[in-house]
mmCIF file of C-alpha atoms in Angstrom:
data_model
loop_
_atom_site.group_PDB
_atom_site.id
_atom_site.type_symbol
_atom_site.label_atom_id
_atom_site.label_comp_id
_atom_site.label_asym_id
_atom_site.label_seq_id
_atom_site.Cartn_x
_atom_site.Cartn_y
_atom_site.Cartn_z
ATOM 1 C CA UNK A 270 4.842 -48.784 12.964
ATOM 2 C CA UNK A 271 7.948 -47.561 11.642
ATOM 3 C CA UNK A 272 11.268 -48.098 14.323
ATOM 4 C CA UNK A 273 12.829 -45.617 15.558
ATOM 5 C CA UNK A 274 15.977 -44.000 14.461
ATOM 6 C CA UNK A 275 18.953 -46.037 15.329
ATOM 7 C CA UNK A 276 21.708 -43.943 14.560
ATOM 8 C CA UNK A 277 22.870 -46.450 11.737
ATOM 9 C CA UNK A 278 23.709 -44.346 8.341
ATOM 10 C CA UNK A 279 23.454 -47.307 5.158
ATOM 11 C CA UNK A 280 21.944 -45.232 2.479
ATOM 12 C CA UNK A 281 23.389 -43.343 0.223
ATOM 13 C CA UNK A 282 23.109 -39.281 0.796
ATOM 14 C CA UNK A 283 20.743 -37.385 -1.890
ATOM 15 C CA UNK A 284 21.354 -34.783 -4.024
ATOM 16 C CA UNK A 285 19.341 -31.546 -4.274
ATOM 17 C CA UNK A 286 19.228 -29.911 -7.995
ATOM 18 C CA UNK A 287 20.935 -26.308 -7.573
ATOM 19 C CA UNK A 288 22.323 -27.158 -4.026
ATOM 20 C CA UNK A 289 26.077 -27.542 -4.328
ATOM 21 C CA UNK A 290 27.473 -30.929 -3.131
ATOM 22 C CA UNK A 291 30.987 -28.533 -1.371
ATOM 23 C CA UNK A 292 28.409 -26.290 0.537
ATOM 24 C CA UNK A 293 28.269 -27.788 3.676
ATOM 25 C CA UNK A 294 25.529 -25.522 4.624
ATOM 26 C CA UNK A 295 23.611 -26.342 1.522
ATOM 27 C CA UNK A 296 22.076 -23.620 0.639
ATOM 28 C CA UNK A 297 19.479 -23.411 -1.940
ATOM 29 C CA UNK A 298 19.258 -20.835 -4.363
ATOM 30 C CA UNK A 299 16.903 -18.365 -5.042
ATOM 31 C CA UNK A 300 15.904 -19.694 -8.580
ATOM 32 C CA UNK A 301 14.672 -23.300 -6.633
ATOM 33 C CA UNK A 302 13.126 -21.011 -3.936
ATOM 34 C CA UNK A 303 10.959 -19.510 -6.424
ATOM 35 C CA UNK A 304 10.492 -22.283 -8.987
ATOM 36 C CA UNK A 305 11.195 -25.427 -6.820
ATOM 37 C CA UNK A 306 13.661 -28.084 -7.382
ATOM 38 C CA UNK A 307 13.990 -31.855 -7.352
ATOM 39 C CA UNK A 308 15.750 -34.305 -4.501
ATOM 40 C CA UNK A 309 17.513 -37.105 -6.368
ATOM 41 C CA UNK A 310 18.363 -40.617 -4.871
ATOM 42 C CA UNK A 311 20.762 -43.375 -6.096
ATOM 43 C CA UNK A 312 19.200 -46.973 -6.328
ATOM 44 C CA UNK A 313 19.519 -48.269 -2.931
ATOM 45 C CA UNK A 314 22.020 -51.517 -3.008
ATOM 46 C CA UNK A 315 19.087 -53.845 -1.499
ATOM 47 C CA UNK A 316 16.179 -52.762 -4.040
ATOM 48 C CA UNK A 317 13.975 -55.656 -4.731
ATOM 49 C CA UNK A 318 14.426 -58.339 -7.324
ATOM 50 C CA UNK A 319 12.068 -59.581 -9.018
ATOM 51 C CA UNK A 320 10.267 -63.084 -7.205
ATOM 52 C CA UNK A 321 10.793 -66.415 -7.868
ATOM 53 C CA UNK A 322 7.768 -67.705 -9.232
ATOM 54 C CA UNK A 323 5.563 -68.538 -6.342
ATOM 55 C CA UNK A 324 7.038 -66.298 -4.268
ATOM 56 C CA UNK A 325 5.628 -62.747 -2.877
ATOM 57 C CA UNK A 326 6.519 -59.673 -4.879
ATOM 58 C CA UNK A 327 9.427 -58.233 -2.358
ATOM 59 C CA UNK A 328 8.965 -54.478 -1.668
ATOM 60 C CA UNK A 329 11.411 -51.490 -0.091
ATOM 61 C CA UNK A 330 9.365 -48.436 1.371
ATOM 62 C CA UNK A 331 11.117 -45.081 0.974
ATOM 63 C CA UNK A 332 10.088 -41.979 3.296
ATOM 64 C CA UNK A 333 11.584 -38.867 2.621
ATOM 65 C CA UNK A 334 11.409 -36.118 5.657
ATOM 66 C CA UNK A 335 12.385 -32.062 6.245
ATOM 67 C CA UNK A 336 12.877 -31.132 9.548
ATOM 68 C CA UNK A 337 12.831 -27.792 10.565
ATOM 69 C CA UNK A 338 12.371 -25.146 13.939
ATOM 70 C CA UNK A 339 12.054 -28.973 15.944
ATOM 71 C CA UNK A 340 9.261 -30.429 13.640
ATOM 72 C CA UNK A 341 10.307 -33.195 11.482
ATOM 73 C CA UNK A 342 7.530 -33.656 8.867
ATOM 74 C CA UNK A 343 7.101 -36.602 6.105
ATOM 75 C CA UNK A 344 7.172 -34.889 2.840
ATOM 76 C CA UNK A 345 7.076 -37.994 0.931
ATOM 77 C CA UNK A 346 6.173 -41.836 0.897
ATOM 78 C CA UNK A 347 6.432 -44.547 -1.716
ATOM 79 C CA UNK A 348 6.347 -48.564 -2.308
ATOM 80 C CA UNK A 349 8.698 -49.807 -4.317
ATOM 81 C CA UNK A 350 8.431 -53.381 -6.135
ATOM 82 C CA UNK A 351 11.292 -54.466 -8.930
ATOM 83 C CA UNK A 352 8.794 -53.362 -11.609
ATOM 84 C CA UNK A 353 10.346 -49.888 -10.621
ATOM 85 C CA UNK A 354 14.050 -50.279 -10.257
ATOM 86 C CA UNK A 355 15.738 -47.175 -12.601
ATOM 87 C CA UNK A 356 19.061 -46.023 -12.045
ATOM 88 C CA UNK A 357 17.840 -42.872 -9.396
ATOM 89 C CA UNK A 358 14.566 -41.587 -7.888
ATOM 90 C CA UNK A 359 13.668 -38.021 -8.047
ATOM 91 C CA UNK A 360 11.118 -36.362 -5.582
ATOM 92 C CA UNK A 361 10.052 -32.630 -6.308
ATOM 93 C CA UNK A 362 10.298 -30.263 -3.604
ATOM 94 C CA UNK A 363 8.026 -27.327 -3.924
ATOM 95 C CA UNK A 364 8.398 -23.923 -3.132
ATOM 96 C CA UNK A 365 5.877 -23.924 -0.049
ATOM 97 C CA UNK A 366 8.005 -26.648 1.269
ATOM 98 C CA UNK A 367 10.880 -24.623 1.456
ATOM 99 C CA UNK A 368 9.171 -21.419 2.303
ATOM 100 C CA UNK A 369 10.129 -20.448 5.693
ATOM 101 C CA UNK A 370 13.876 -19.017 5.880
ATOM 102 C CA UNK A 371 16.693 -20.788 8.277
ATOM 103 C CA UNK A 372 18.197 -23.699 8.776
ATOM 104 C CA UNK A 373 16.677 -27.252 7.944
ATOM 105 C CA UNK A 374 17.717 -30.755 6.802
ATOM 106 C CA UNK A 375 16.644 -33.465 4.633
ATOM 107 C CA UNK A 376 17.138 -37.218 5.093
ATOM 108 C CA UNK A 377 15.328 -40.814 4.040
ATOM 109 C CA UNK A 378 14.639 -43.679 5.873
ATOM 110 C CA UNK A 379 14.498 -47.146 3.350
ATOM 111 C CA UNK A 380 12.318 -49.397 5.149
ATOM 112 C CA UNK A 381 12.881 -53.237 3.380
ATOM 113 C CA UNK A 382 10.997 -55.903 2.737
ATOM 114 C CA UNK A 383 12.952 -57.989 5.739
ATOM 115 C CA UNK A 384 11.684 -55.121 8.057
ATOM 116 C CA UNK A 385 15.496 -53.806 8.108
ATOM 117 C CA UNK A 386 15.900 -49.690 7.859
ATOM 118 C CA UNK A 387 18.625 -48.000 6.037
ATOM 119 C CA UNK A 388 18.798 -44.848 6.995
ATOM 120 C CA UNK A 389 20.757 -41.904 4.380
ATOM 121 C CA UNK A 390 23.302 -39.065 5.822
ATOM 122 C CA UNK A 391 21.124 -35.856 7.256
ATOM 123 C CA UNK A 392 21.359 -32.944 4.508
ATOM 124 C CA UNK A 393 21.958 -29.616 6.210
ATOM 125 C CA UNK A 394 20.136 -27.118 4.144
ATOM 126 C CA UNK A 395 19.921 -23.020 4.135
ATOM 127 C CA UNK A 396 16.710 -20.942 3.428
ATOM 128 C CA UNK A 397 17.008 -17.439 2.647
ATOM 129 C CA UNK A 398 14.453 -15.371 0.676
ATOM 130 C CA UNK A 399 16.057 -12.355 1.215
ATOM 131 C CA UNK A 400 16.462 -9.752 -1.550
ATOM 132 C CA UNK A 401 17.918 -6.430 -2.034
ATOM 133 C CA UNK A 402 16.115 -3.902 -3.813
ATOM 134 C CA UNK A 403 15.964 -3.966 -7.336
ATOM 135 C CA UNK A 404 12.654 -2.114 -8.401
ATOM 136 C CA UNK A 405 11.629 1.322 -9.414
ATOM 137 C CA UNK A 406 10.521 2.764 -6.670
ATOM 138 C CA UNK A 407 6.517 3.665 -6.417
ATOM 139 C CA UNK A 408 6.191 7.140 -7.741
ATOM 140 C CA UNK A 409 4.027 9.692 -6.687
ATOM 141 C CA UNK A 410 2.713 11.863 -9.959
ATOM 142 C CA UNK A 411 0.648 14.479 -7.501
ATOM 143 C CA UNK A 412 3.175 15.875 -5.455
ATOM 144 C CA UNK A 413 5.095 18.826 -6.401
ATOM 145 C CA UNK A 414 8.463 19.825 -7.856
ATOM 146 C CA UNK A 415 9.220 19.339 -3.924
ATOM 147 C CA UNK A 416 7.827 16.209 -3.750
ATOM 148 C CA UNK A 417 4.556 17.471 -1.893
ATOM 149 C CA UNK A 418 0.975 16.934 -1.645
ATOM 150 C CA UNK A 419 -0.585 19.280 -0.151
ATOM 151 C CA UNK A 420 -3.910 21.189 -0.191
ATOM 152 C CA UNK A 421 -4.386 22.997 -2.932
ATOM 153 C CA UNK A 422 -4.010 20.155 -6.215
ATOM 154 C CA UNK A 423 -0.523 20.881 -7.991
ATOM 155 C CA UNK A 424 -1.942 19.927 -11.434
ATOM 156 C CA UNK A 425 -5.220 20.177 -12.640
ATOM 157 C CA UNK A 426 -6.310 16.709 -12.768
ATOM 158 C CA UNK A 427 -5.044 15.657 -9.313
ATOM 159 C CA UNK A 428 -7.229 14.398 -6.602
ATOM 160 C CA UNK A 429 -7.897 16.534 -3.667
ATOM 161 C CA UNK A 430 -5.611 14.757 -1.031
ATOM 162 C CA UNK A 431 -8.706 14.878 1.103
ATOM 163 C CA UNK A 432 -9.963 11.728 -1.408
ATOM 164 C CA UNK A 433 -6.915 9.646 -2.292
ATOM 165 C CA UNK A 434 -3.184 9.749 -2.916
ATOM 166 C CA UNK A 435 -2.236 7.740 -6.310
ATOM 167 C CA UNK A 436 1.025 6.001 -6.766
ATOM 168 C CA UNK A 437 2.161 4.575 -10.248
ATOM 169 C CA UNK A 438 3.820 1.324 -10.591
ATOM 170 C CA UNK A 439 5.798 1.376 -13.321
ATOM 171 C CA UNK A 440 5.833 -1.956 -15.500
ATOM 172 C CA UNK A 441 9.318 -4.178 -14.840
ATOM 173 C CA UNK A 442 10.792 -6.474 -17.097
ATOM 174 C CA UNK A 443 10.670 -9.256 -14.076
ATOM 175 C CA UNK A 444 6.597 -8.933 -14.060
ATOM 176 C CA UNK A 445 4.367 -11.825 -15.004
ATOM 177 C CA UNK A 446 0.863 -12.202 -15.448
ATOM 178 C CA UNK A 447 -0.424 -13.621 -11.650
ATOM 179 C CA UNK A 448 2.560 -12.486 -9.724
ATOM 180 C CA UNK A 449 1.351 -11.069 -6.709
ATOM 181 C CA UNK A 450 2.101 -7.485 -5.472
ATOM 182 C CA UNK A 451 2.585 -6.235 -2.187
ATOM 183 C CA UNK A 452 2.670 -2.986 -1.644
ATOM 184 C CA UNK A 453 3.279 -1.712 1.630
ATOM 185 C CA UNK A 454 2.738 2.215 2.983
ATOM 186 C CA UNK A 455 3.487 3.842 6.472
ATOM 187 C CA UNK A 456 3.076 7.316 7.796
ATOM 188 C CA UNK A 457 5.884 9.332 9.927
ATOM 189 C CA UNK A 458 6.019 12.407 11.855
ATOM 190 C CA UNK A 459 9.299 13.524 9.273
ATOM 191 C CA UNK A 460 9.749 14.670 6.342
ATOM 192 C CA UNK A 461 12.293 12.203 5.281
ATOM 193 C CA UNK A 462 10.506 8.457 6.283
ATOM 194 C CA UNK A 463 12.153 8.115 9.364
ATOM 195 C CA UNK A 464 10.275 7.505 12.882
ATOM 196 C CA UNK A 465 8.678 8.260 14.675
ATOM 197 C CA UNK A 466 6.103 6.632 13.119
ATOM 198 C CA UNK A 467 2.170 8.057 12.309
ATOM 199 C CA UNK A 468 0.678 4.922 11.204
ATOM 200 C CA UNK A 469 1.040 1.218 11.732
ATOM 201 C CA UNK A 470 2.654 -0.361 8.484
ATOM 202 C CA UNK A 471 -0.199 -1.362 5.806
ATOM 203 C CA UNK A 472 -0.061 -3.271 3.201
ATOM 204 C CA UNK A 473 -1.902 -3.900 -0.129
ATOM 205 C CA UNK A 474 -2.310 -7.015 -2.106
ATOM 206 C CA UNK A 475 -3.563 -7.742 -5.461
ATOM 207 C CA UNK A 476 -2.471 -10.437 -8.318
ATOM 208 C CA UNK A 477 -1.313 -9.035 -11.781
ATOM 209 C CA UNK A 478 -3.067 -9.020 -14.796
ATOM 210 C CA UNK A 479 -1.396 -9.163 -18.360
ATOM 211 C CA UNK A 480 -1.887 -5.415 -18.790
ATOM 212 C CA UNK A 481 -0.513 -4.186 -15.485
ATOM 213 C CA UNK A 482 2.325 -6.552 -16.183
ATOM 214 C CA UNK A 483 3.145 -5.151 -18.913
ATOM 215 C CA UNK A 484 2.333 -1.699 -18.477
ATOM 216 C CA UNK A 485 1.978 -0.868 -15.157
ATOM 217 C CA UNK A 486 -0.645 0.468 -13.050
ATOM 218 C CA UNK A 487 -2.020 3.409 -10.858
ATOM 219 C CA UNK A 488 -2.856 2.633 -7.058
ATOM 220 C CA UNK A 489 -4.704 4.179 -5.486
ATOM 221 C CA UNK A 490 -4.503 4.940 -1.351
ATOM 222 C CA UNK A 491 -7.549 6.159 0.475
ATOM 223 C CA UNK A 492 -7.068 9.207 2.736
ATOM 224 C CA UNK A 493 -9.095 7.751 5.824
ATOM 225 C CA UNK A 494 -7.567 5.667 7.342
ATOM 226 C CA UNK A 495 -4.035 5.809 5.469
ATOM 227 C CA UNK A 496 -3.028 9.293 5.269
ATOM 228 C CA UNK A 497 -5.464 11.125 7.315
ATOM 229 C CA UNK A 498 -2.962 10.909 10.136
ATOM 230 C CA UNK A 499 -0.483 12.936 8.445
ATOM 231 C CA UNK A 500 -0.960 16.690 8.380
ATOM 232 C CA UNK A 501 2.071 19.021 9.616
ATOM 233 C CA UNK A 502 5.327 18.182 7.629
ATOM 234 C CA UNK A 503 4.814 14.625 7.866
ATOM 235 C CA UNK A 504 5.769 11.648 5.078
ATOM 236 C CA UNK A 505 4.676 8.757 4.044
ATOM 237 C CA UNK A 506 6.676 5.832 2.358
ATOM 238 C CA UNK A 507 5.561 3.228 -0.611
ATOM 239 C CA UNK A 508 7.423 -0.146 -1.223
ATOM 240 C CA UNK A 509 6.417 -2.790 -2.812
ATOM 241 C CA UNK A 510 7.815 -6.796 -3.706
ATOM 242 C CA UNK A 511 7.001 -9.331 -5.992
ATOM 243 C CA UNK A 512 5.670 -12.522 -5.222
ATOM 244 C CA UNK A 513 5.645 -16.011 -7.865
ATOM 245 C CA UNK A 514 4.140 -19.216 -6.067
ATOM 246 C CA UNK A 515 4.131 -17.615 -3.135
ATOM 247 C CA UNK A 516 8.065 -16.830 -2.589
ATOM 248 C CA UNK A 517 9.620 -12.857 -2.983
ATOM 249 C CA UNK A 518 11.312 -12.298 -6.213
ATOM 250 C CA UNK A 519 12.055 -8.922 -6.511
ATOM 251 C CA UNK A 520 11.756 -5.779 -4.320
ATOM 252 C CA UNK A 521 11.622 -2.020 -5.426
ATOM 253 C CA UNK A 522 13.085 0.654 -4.042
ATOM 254 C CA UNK A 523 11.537 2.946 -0.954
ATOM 255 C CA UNK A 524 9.375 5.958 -2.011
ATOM 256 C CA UNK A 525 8.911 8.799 -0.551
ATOM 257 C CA UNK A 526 6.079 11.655 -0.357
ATOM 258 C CA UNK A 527 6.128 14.584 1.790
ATOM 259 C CA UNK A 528 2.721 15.596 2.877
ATOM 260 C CA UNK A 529 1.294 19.195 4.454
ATOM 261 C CA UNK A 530 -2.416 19.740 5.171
ATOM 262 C CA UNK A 531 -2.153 22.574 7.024
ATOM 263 C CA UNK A 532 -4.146 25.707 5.815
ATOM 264 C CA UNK A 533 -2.647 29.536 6.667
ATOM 265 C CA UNK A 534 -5.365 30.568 8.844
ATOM 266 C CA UNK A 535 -7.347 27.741 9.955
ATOM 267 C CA UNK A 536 -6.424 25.604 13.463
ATOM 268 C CA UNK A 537 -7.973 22.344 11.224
ATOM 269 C CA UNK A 538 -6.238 20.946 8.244
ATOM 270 C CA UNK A 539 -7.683 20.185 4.852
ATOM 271 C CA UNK A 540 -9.878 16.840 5.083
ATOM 272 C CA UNK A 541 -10.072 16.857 8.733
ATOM 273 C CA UNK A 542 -8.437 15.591 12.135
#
């Protein structure tokens, strides 16, 4: 069982690729976020030699470990004999590892061959996936010069909105075959996306082929339940990011449709309460 932590710092600190060496708060860049980068270690001054002959084969055990929200997790363990010694070590840290945003830190305990620990300085890291809009925004090719759907079809070929409301993605230089797409929708009681709100926030998911990455794609958004509750000047707004290995890449913009059901007349609106 390994010893506990005794507050004695031998090792020499690792490096992070991307993660500057001034930044005290290291933090990582968006490129490693999305692609993952690699934790580098100098050879440790005590690495093992190689035996005497008759001797046992002498050994230092390296653990690597992220600790993050209180939980301090082993990300990585390795033997070392002399048939490995190389100038520096290199570890990959993977995109899921460094998923969740916040703080964190990074460290490595060197347990030897004598049963001594070395333990390296604490790296203090930053996680941020955060990312501004960049996208096209979802566009609506139904609504009107107005920017409504209502009941009565606009153009000829539209769908009833009592069926479906379809929203085009247009195709984005960032796209790759098997990003992922998330496409969120919510309904309001404005016309301008702004609460109160009509519907609880959805959202869509689906991976990208070659073809909608490169030319786009319609999606289409059932009435019940998704737009159903909007009937009287209401709106409804379409976003959507972009996911590779699992971390945001890019983000579009918000759109917007403004939606009337209501029928001169008639106390019910087109496709129902």
């Amino acid at each position: 069982m390994m010893k506990p932590f005794n507050g004695q710092v031998t090792a020499a600190g690792l490096r992070i690729d991307g993660v500057s060496e001034s930044d005290p708060t290291g933090r990582i860049p968006l490129e490693q976020l999305i692609n993952g980068t690699t934790v580098r270690i100098p050879r440790w001054d005590r690495f093992p030699e190689a035996p005497a002959p008759g001797e046992p084969t002498k050994f230092s055990i390296l653990r690597l470990y992220w600790t993050q929200k209180g939980n301090k997790d082993l990300i990585f363990e390795k033997t070392y004999t002399y048939l490995d010694d190389q100038p520096e070590f290199t570890i990959p840290l993977t995109p899921e590892q460094m998923s969740i945003d916040g703080t964190a830190s990074i460290h490595y305990v060197l347990e030897g061959y004598d049963g001594n620990y070395d333990d390296s300085p604490i790296k203090n890291l930053t996680i941020d996936h955060t990312i501004s809009p960049s996208l096209e925004a979802p566009f609506f090719p139904d609504a009107d010069f107005w920017g409504y759907i209502s009941c009565t079809p606009f153009y000829p070929d539209s769908p009833p909105i009592w069926e479906e409301i379809r929203l085009i993605i247009y195709a984005e230089s960032i796209f790759e075959e098997n990003d992922k797409l998330v496409l969120q929708w919510q309904g309001f009681s404005t016309l301008n996306g702004k609460p109160p709100e009509l519907t609880p926030l959805h959202e869509f998911s689906k991976t990208l082929t070659k073809v909608e990455a490169e030319n786009g794609f319609i999606f289409d958004l059932p009435f019940d339940p998704y737009v159903k509750p909007m009937f009287n000047n209401h709106s409804g707004i379409a976003r959507y990011t972009i996911f590779r290995n699992n971390v945001p890449i890019a983000r579009s913009y918000n759109g917007l449709v403004k939606i009337d059901r209501t029928v001169s007349g008639e106390e019910e609106p087109c496709g129902g309460w």
